[in-house]
Short mmCIF file of C-alpha atoms in Angstrom, two decimals:
data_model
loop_
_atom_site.label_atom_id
_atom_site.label_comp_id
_atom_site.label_asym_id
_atom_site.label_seq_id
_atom_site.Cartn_x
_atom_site.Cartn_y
_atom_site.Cartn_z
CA UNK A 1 253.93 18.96 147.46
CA UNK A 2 252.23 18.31 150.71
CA UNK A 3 249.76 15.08 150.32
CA UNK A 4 246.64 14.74 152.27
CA UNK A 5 245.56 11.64 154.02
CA UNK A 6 248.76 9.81 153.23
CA UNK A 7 247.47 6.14 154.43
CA UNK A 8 244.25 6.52 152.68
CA UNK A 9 245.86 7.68 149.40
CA UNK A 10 249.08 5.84 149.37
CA UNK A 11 246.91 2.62 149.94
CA UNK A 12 244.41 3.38 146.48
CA UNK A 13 247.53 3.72 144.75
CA UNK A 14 248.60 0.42 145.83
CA UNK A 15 245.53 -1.02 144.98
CA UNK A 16 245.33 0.61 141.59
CA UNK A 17 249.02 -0.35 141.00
CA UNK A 18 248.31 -4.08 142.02
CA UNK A 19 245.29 -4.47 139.57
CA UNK A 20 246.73 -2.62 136.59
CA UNK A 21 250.21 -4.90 137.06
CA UNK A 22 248.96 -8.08 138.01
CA UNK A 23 249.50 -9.97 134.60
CA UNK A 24 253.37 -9.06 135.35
CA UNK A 25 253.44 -9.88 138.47
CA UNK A 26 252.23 -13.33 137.76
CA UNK A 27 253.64 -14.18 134.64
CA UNK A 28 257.08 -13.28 136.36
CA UNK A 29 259.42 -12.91 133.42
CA UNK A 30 259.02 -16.61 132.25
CA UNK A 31 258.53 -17.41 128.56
CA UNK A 32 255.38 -19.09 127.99
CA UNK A 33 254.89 -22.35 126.01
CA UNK A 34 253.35 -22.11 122.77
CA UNK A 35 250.47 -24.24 121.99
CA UNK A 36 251.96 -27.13 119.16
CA UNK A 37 249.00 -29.19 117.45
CA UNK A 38 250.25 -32.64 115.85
CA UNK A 39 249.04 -33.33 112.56
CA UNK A 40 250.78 -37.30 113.23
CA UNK A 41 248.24 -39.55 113.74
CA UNK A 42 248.01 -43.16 112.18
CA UNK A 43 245.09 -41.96 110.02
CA UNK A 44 246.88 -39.13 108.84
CA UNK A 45 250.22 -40.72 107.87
CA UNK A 46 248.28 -42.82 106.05
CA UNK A 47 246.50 -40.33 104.15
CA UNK A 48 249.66 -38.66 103.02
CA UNK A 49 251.05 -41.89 101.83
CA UNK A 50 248.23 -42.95 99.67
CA UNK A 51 248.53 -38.88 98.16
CA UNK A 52 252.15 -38.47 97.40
CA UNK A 53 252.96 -37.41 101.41
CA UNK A 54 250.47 -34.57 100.65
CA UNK A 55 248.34 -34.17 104.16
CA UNK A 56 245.40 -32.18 103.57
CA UNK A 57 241.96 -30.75 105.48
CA UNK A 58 238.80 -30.65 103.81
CA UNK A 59 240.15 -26.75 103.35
CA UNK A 60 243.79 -25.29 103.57
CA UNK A 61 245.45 -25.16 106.69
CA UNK A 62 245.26 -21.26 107.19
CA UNK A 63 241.41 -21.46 106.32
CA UNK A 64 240.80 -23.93 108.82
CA UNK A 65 242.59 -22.14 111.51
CA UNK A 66 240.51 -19.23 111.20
CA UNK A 67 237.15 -20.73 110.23
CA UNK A 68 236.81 -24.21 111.43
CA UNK A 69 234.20 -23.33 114.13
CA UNK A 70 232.03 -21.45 111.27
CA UNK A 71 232.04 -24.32 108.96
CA UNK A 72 231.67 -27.63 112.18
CA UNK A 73 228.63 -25.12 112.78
CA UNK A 74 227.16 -25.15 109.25
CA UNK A 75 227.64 -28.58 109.31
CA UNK A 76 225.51 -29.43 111.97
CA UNK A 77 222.82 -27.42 110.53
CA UNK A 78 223.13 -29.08 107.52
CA UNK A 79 223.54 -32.36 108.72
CA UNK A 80 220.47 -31.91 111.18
CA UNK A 81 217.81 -30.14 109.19
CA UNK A 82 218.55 -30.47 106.24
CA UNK A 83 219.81 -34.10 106.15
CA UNK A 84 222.61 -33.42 103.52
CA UNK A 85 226.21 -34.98 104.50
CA UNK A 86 227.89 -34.16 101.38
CA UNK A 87 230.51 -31.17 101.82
CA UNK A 88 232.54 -30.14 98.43
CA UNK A 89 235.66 -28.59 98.97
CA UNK A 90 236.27 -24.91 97.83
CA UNK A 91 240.42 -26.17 97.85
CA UNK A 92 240.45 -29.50 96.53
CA UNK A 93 237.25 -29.85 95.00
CA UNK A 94 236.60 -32.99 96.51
CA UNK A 95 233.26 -34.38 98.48
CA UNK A 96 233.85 -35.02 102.07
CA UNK A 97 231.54 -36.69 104.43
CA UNK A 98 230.25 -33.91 107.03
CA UNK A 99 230.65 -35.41 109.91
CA UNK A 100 232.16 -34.88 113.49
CA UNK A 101 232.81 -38.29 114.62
CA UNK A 102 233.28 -40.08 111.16
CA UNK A 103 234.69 -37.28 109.55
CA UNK A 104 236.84 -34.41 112.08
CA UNK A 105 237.79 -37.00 114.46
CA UNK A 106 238.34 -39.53 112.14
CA UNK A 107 241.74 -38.33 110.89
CA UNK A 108 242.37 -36.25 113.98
CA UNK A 109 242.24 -39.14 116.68
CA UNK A 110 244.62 -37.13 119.00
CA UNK A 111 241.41 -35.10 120.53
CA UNK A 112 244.27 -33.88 123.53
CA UNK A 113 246.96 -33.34 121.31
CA UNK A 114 245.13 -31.39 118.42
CA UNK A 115 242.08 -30.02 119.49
CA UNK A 116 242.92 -29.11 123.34
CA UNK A 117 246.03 -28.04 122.26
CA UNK A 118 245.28 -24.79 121.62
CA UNK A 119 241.60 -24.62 123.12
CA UNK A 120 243.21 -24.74 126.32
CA UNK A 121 245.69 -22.32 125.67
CA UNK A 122 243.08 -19.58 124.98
CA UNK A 123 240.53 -21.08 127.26
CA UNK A 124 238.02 -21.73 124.54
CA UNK A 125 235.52 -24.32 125.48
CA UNK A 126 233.48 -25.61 122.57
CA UNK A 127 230.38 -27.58 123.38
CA UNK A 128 230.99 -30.66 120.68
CA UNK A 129 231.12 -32.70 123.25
CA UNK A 130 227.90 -31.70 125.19
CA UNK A 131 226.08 -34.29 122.85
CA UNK A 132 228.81 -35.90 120.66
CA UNK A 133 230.78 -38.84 122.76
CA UNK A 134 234.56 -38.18 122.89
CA UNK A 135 236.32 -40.63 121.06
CA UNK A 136 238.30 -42.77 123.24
CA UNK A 137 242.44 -41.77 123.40
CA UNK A 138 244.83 -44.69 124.10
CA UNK A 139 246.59 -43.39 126.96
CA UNK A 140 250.40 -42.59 125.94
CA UNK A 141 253.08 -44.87 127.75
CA UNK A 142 255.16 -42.79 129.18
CA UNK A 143 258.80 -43.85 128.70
CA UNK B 1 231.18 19.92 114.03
CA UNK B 2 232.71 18.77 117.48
CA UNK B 3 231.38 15.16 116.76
CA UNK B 4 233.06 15.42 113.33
CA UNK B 5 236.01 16.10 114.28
CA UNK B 6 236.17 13.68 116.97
CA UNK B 7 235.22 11.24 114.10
CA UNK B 8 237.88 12.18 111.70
CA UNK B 9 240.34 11.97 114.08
CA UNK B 10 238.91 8.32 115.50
CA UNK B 11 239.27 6.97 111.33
CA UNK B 12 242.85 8.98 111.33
CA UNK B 13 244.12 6.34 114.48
CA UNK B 14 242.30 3.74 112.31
CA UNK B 15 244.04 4.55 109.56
CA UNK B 16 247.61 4.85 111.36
CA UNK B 17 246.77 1.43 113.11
CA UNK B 18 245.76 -0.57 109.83
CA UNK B 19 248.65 0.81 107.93
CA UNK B 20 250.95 0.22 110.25
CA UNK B 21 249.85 -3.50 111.38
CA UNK B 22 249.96 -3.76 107.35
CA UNK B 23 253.93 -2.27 106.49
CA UNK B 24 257.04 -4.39 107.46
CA UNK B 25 258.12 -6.41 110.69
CA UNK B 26 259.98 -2.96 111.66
CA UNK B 27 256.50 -0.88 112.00
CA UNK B 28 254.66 -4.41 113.30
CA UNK B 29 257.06 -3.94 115.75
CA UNK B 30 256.44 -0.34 116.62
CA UNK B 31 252.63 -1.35 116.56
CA UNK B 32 252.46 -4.39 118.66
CA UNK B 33 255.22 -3.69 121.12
CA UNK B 34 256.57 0.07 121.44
CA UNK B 35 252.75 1.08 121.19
CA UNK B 36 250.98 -0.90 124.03
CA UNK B 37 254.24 -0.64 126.48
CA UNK B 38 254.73 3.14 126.24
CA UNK B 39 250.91 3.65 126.63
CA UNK B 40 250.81 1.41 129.38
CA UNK B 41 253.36 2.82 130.89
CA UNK B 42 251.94 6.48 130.52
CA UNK B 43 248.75 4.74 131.38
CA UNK B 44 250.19 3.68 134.85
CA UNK B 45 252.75 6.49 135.94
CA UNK B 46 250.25 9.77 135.06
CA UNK B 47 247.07 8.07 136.85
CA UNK B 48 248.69 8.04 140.14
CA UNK B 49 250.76 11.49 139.72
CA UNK B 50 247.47 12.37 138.89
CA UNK B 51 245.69 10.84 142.12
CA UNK B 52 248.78 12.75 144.15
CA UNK B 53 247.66 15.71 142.23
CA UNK B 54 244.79 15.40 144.18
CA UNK B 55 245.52 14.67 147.16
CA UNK B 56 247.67 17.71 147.63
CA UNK B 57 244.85 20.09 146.76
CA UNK B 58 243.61 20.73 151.16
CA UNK B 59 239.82 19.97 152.25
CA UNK B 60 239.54 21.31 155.35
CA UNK B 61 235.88 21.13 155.61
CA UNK B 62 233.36 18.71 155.11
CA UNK B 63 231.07 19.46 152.29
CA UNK B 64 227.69 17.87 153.09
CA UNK B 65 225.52 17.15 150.33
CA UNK B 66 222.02 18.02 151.10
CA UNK B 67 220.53 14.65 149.99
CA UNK B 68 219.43 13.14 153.31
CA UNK B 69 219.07 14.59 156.85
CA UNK B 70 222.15 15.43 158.87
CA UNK B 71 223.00 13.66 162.12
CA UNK B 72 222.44 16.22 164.16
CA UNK B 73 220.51 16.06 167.56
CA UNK B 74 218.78 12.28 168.94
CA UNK B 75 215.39 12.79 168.22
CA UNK B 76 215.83 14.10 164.89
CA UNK B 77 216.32 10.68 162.61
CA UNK B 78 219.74 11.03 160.23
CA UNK B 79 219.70 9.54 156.97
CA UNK B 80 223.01 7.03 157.72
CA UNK B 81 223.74 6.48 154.00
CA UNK B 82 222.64 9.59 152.08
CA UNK B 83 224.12 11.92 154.61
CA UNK B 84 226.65 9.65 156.86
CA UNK B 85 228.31 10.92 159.76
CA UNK B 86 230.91 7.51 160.18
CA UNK B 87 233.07 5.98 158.61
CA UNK B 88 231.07 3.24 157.61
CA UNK B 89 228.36 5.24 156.14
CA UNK B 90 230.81 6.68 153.75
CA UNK B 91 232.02 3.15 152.51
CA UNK B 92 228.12 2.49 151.64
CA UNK B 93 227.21 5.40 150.00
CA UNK B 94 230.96 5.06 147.85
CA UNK B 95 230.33 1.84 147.07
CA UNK B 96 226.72 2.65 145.41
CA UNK B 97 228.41 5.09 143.95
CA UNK B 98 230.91 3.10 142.32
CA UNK B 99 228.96 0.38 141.79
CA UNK B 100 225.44 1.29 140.88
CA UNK B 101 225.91 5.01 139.98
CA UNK B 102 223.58 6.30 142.97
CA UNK B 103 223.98 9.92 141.93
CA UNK B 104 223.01 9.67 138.17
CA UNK B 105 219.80 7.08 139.36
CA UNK B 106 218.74 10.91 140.91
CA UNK B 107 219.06 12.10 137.47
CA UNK B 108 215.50 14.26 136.76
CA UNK B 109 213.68 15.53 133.78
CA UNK B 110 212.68 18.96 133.99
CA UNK B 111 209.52 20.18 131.61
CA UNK B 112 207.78 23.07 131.59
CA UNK B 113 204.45 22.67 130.66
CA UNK B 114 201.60 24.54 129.73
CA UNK B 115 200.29 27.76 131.90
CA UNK B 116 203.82 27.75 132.91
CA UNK B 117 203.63 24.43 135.22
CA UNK B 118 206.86 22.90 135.98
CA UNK B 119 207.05 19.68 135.99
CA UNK B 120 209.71 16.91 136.85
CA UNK B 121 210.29 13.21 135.18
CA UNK B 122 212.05 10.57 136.01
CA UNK B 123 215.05 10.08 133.41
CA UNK B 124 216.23 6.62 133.76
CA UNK B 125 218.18 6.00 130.33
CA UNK B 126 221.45 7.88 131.27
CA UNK B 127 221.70 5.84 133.93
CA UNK B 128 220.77 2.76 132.70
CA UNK B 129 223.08 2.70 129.24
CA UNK B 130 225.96 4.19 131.84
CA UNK B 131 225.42 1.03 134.15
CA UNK B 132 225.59 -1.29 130.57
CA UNK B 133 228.47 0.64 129.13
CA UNK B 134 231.12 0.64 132.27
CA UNK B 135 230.06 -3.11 133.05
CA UNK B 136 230.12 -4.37 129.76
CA UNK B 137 233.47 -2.58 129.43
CA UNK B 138 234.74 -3.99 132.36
CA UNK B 139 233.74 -7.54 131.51
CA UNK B 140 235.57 -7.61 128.76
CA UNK B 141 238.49 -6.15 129.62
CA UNK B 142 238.64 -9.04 132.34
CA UNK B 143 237.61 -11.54 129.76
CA UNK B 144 240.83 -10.48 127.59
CA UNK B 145 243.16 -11.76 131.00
CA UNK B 146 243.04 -14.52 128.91
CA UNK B 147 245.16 -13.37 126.57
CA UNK B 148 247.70 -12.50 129.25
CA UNK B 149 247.55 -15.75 131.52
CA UNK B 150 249.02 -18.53 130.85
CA UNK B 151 246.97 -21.03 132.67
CA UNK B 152 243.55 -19.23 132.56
CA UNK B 153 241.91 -18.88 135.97
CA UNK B 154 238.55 -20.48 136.98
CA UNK B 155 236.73 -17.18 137.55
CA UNK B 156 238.30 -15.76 133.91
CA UNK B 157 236.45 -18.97 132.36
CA UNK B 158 233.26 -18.62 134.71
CA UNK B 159 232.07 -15.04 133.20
CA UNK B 160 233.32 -15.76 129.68
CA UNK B 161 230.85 -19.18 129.71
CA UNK B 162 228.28 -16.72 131.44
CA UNK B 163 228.65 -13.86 129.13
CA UNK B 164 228.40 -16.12 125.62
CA UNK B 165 225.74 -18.85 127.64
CA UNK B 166 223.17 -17.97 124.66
CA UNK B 167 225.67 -20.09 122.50
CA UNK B 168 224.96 -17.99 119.76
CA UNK B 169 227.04 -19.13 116.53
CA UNK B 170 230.76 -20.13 116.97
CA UNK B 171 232.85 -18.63 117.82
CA UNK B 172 230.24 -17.64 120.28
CA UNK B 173 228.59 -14.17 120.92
CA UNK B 174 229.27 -12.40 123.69
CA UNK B 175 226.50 -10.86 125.16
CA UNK B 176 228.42 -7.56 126.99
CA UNK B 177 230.00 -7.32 122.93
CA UNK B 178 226.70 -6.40 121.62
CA UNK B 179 225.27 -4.54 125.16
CA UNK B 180 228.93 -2.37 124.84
CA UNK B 181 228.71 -1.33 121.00
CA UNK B 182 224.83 -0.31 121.66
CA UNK B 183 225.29 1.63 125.41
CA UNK B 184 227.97 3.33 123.54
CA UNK B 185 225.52 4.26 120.45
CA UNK B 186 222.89 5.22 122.61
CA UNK B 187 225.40 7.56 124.64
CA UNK B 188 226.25 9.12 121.47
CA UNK B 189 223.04 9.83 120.03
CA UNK B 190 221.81 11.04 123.30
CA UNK B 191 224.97 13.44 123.15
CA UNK B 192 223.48 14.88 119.41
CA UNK B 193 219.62 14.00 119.29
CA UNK B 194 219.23 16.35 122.85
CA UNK B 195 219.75 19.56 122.46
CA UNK B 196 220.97 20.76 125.92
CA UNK B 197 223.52 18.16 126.25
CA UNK B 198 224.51 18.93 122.27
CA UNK B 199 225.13 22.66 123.80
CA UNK B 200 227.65 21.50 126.37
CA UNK B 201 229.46 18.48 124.83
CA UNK B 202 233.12 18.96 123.61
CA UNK B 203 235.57 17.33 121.48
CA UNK B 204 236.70 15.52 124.89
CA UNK B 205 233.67 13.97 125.12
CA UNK B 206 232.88 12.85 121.51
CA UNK B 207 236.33 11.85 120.95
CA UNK B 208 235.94 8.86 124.03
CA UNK B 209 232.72 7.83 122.52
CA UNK B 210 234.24 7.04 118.93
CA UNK B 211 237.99 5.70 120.19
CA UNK B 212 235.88 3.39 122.33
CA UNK B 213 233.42 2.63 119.61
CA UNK B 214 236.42 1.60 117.39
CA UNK B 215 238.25 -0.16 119.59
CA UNK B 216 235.21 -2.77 120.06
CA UNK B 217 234.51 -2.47 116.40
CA UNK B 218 237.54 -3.68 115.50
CA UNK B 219 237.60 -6.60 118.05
CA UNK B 220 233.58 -7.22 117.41
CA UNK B 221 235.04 -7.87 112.88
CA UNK B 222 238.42 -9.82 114.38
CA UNK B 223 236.25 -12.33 116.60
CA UNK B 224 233.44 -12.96 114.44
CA UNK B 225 234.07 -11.77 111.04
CA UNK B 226 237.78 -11.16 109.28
CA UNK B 227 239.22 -13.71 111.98
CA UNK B 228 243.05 -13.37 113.18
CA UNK B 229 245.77 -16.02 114.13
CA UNK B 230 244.40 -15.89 117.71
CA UNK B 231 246.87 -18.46 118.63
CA UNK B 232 249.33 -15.72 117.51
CA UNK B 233 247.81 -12.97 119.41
CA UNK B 234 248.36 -14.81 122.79
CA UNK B 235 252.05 -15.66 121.75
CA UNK B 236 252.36 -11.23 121.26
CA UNK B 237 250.58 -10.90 124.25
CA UNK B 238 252.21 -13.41 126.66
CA UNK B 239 255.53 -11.66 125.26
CA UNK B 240 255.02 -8.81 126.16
CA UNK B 241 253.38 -9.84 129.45
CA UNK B 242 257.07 -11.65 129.98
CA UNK B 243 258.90 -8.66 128.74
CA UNK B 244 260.25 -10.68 125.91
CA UNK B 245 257.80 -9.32 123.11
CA UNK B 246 257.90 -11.67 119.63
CA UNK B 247 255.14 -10.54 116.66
CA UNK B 248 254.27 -13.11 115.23
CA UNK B 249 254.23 -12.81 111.15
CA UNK B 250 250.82 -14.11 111.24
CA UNK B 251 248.23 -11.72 112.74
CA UNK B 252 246.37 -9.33 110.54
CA UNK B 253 246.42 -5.44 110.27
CA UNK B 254 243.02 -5.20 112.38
CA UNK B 255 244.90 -6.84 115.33
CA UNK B 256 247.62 -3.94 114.97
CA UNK B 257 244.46 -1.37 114.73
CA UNK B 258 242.71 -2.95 117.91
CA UNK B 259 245.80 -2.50 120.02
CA UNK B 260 247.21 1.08 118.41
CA UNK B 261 243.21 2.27 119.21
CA UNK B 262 243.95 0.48 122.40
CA UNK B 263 247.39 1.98 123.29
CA UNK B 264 245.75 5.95 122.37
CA UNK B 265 242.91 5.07 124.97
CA UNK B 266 245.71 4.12 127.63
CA UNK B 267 248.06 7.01 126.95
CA UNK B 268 244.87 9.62 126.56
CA UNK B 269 243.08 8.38 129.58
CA UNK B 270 244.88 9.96 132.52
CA UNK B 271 244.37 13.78 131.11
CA UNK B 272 241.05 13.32 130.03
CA UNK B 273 237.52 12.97 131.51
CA UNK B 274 238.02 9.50 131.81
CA UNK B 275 239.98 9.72 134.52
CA UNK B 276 237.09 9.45 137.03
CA UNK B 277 237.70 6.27 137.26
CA UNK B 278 240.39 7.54 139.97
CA UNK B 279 238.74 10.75 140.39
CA UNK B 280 235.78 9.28 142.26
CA UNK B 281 237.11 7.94 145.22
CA UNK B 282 238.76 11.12 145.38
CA UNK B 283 235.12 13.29 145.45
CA UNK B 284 235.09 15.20 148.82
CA UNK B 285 231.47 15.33 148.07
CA UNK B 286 231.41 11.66 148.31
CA UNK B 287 234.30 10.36 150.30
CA UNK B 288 233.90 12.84 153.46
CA UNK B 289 231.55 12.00 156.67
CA UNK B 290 229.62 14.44 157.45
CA UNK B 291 230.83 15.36 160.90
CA UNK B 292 230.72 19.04 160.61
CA UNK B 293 228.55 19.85 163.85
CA UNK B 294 230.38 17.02 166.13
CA UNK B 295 233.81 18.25 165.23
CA UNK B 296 235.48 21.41 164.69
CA UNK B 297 237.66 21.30 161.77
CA UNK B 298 240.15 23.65 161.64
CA UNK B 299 241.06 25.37 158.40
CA UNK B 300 244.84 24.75 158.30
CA UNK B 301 245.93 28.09 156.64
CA UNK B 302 244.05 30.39 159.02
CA UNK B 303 246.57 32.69 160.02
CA UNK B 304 246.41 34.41 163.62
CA UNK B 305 243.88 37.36 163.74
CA UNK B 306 243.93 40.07 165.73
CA UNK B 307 240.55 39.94 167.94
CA UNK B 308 239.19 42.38 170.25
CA UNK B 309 237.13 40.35 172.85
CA UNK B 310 234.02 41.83 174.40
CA UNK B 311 236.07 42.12 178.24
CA UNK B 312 238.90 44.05 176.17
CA UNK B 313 236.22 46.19 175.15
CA UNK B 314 234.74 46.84 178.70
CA UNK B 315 238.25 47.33 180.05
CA UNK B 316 238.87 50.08 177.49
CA UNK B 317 235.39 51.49 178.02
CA UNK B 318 234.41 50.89 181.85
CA UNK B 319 234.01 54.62 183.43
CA UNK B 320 232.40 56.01 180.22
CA UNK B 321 230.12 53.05 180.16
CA UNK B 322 229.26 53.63 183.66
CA UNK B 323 228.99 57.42 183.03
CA UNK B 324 226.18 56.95 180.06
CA UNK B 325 224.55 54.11 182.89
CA UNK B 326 224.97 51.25 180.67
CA UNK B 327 225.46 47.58 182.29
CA UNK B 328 228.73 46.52 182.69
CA UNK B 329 230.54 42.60 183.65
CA UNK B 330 232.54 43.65 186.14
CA UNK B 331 232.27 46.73 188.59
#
């Protein structure tokens, strides 16, 4: 098979080749690290000692996972126009307080270690924090 | 009929996909790893046989298309882009090609009217749901790099803020989600509601339009609606990025149906129409200067004729031509 305009061709192969292999190329064989939330805080060893070492969300774990940006946002509207803070549980059954600050972040002080956690492994960039002030993180010591 | 069959078929993969994303870790397996690497693969290897496919077909000679004046002598004025006689003019009118779809923009509307007056429209919409289709399509398959990065780059993060800056619900919408899903309706309906495209469409081109359809349906219900273990998908994804592929136990059946829809596209694409994503930079009528009066281009199978030249002639014919008194070259 005789090929026409080798350079030309051979080079839009390359290029083609290049784009569509890229991800490989960068990635290089190496394992990635998985993201690993910590569910450890102070507040939240504390919780689970007052309810027989039971740690629990205002919904289950997998629920949460999935959904936690659908409910924070039916919060807000709740919160904001309709001025109602109470939140009953569809789990537990309990009433929590809707609230970011005073509520989320409350238990789940580790804003780096939980919520960036995986946000920053799937480049999702929520925009809490566009009016909400980050709650202040002790820096770790490092030993 | 065409367009039913194409749809059957499209639910069939739909049905393969959610039933295998839905058996045991074996078929998950088969689904989430054997699936996207062999189509990949196929994907990769077939495109560029199929470019050398091309290239081995010979073009000896320019084939001007007639849309703008030819270079031809100084005072005439050549149209550099439409008709371009360097190198240069080429890359410009390629590039509008590529990127703005110059050719279809010429796309007309031809009526006959009344008393048998013929009349011709402007006919914009192809054009314009083509241009909305291949970007939004392209947009998101560079948004989904971040599924297959494993420190996601600044530009990655740039058009997904741009593309979702409405901050429509959470997780939010993406705008090219909603302008893909519609271009592709609208290229459908145009395909059934006209009846002169109806005539000439084929299972080949239905079949695109419904694969492609599905494969953003199913992402459109995973992002916003049925959720997945997205956390999970990057884990399958930066596996098999590293070639050492894990499923995860936690990702739904509609993941497996994304990527089996996914992995049919890939494996289908390089012997079907959509293959001009290749095939355009490989257009003689678009990738040639046309240089046909400066140069002589040679056809490279001529083989040698015979010819009798005019002086042959004379020296065959001389005394009779004399004889009759015709004019001759040479006494």
């Amino acid at each position: 098979m005789k090929i026409y305009n080798k350079g030309l061709v051979f080079s839009l192969i390359l290029v083609f080749a290049a784009i569509a292999l890229f991800p490989f190329l960068v990635q290089g064989g190496r394992v990635a690290a998985k993201p690993d939330p910590k569910t450890d805080t102070p507040e939240i060893m504390q919780y689970a000692q007052e309810h027989g070492g039971k740690k629990e969300c205002v919904e289950s774990k997998e629920w949460m996972r999935g959904e936690h940006m659908q409910l924070l946002n039916q919060w807000r509207d709740s919160v904001v126009r309709d001025d109602n803070r109470g939140y009953i549980s569809n789990t537990n059954h309990q009433r929590w307080n809707m609230s970011l600050q005073n509520g989320c972040m409350k238990c789940h002080s580790n804003k780096k270690k939980f919520c960036d956690e995986c946000h920053n492994y799937l480049s999702v960039k929520p925009y809490c924090w566009d009016c909400h002030i980050q709650p202040a993180e002790k820096e770790e010591v490092k030993s | 009929m065409k367009a039913i069959v194409s749809f059957v078929a499209v639910l069939l993969l739909v049905a393969i996909g959610y039933m295998g994303g839905s058996a045991g870790s074996t078929s998950r397996f088969l689904f989430g790893v054997v699936a996207p690497y062999s189509a990949f693969a196929i994907f990769v290897v077939f495109m560029i046989v199929r470019i050398l496919k091309w290239a081995s077909s010979p073009v000896p000679f320019r084939i001007p298309t007639t849309a703008g004046q030819q270079k031809t002598l100084p005072w005439i004025k050549d149209s550099k882009i439409e008709n371009p006689s360097s190198v240069f003019g080429v890359v410009i009118r390629m590039a509008l090609e590529v990127l703005v779809f110059r050719s279809l923009f010429r796309n007309l509307k031809t009526q006959l009217h009344e008393g048998g007056r013929l009349a011709y429209g402007e006919a914009k919409w192809l054009w314009m749901a083509g241009l909305a289709f291949h970007y939004s399509f392209a947009i998101i398959l560079f948004r989904h790099l971040r599924f297959f990065l494993e420190k996601v780059p600044y530009p990655i993060q740039l058009v997904e803020s741009l593309d979702s800056f409405l901050q429509i619900g959470a997780p939010l919408l993406y705008l090219t989600d909603v302008a893909l899903l519609g271009a592709v309706t609208y290229l459908f309906i145009r395909r059934v509601a006209l009846p002169q495209v109806k005539y000439i469409s084929l299972i080949a081109d239905y079949f695109p339009l419904f694969l492609i359809f599905a494969i953003g349906a199913t992402g459109v219900l995973m992002r916003y609606f049925t959720k997945t273990d997205i956390v999970g998908v990057k884990t399958l994804a930066m596996g098999l990025i590293s070639f050492n592929p894990a499923v995860p136990e936690t990702i739904g059946a509609m993941f497996y149906t994304h990527v089996f829809l996914l992995s049919v596209l890939f494996a289908y694409f390089p012997f079907s129409k959509l293959v001009h994503m290749g095939g355009v930079f490989m257009s003689p009528t678009r990738n040639m200067a046309n240089t046909s009066r400066e140069k002589r281009h040679i056809n490279p199978w001529n083989y040698p004729v015979h010819v009798h030249t005019y002086e042959e002639y004379e020296n065959d014919f001389r005394d009779k031509m004399k004889e009759a008194g015709l004019p001759v070259e040479k006494e």
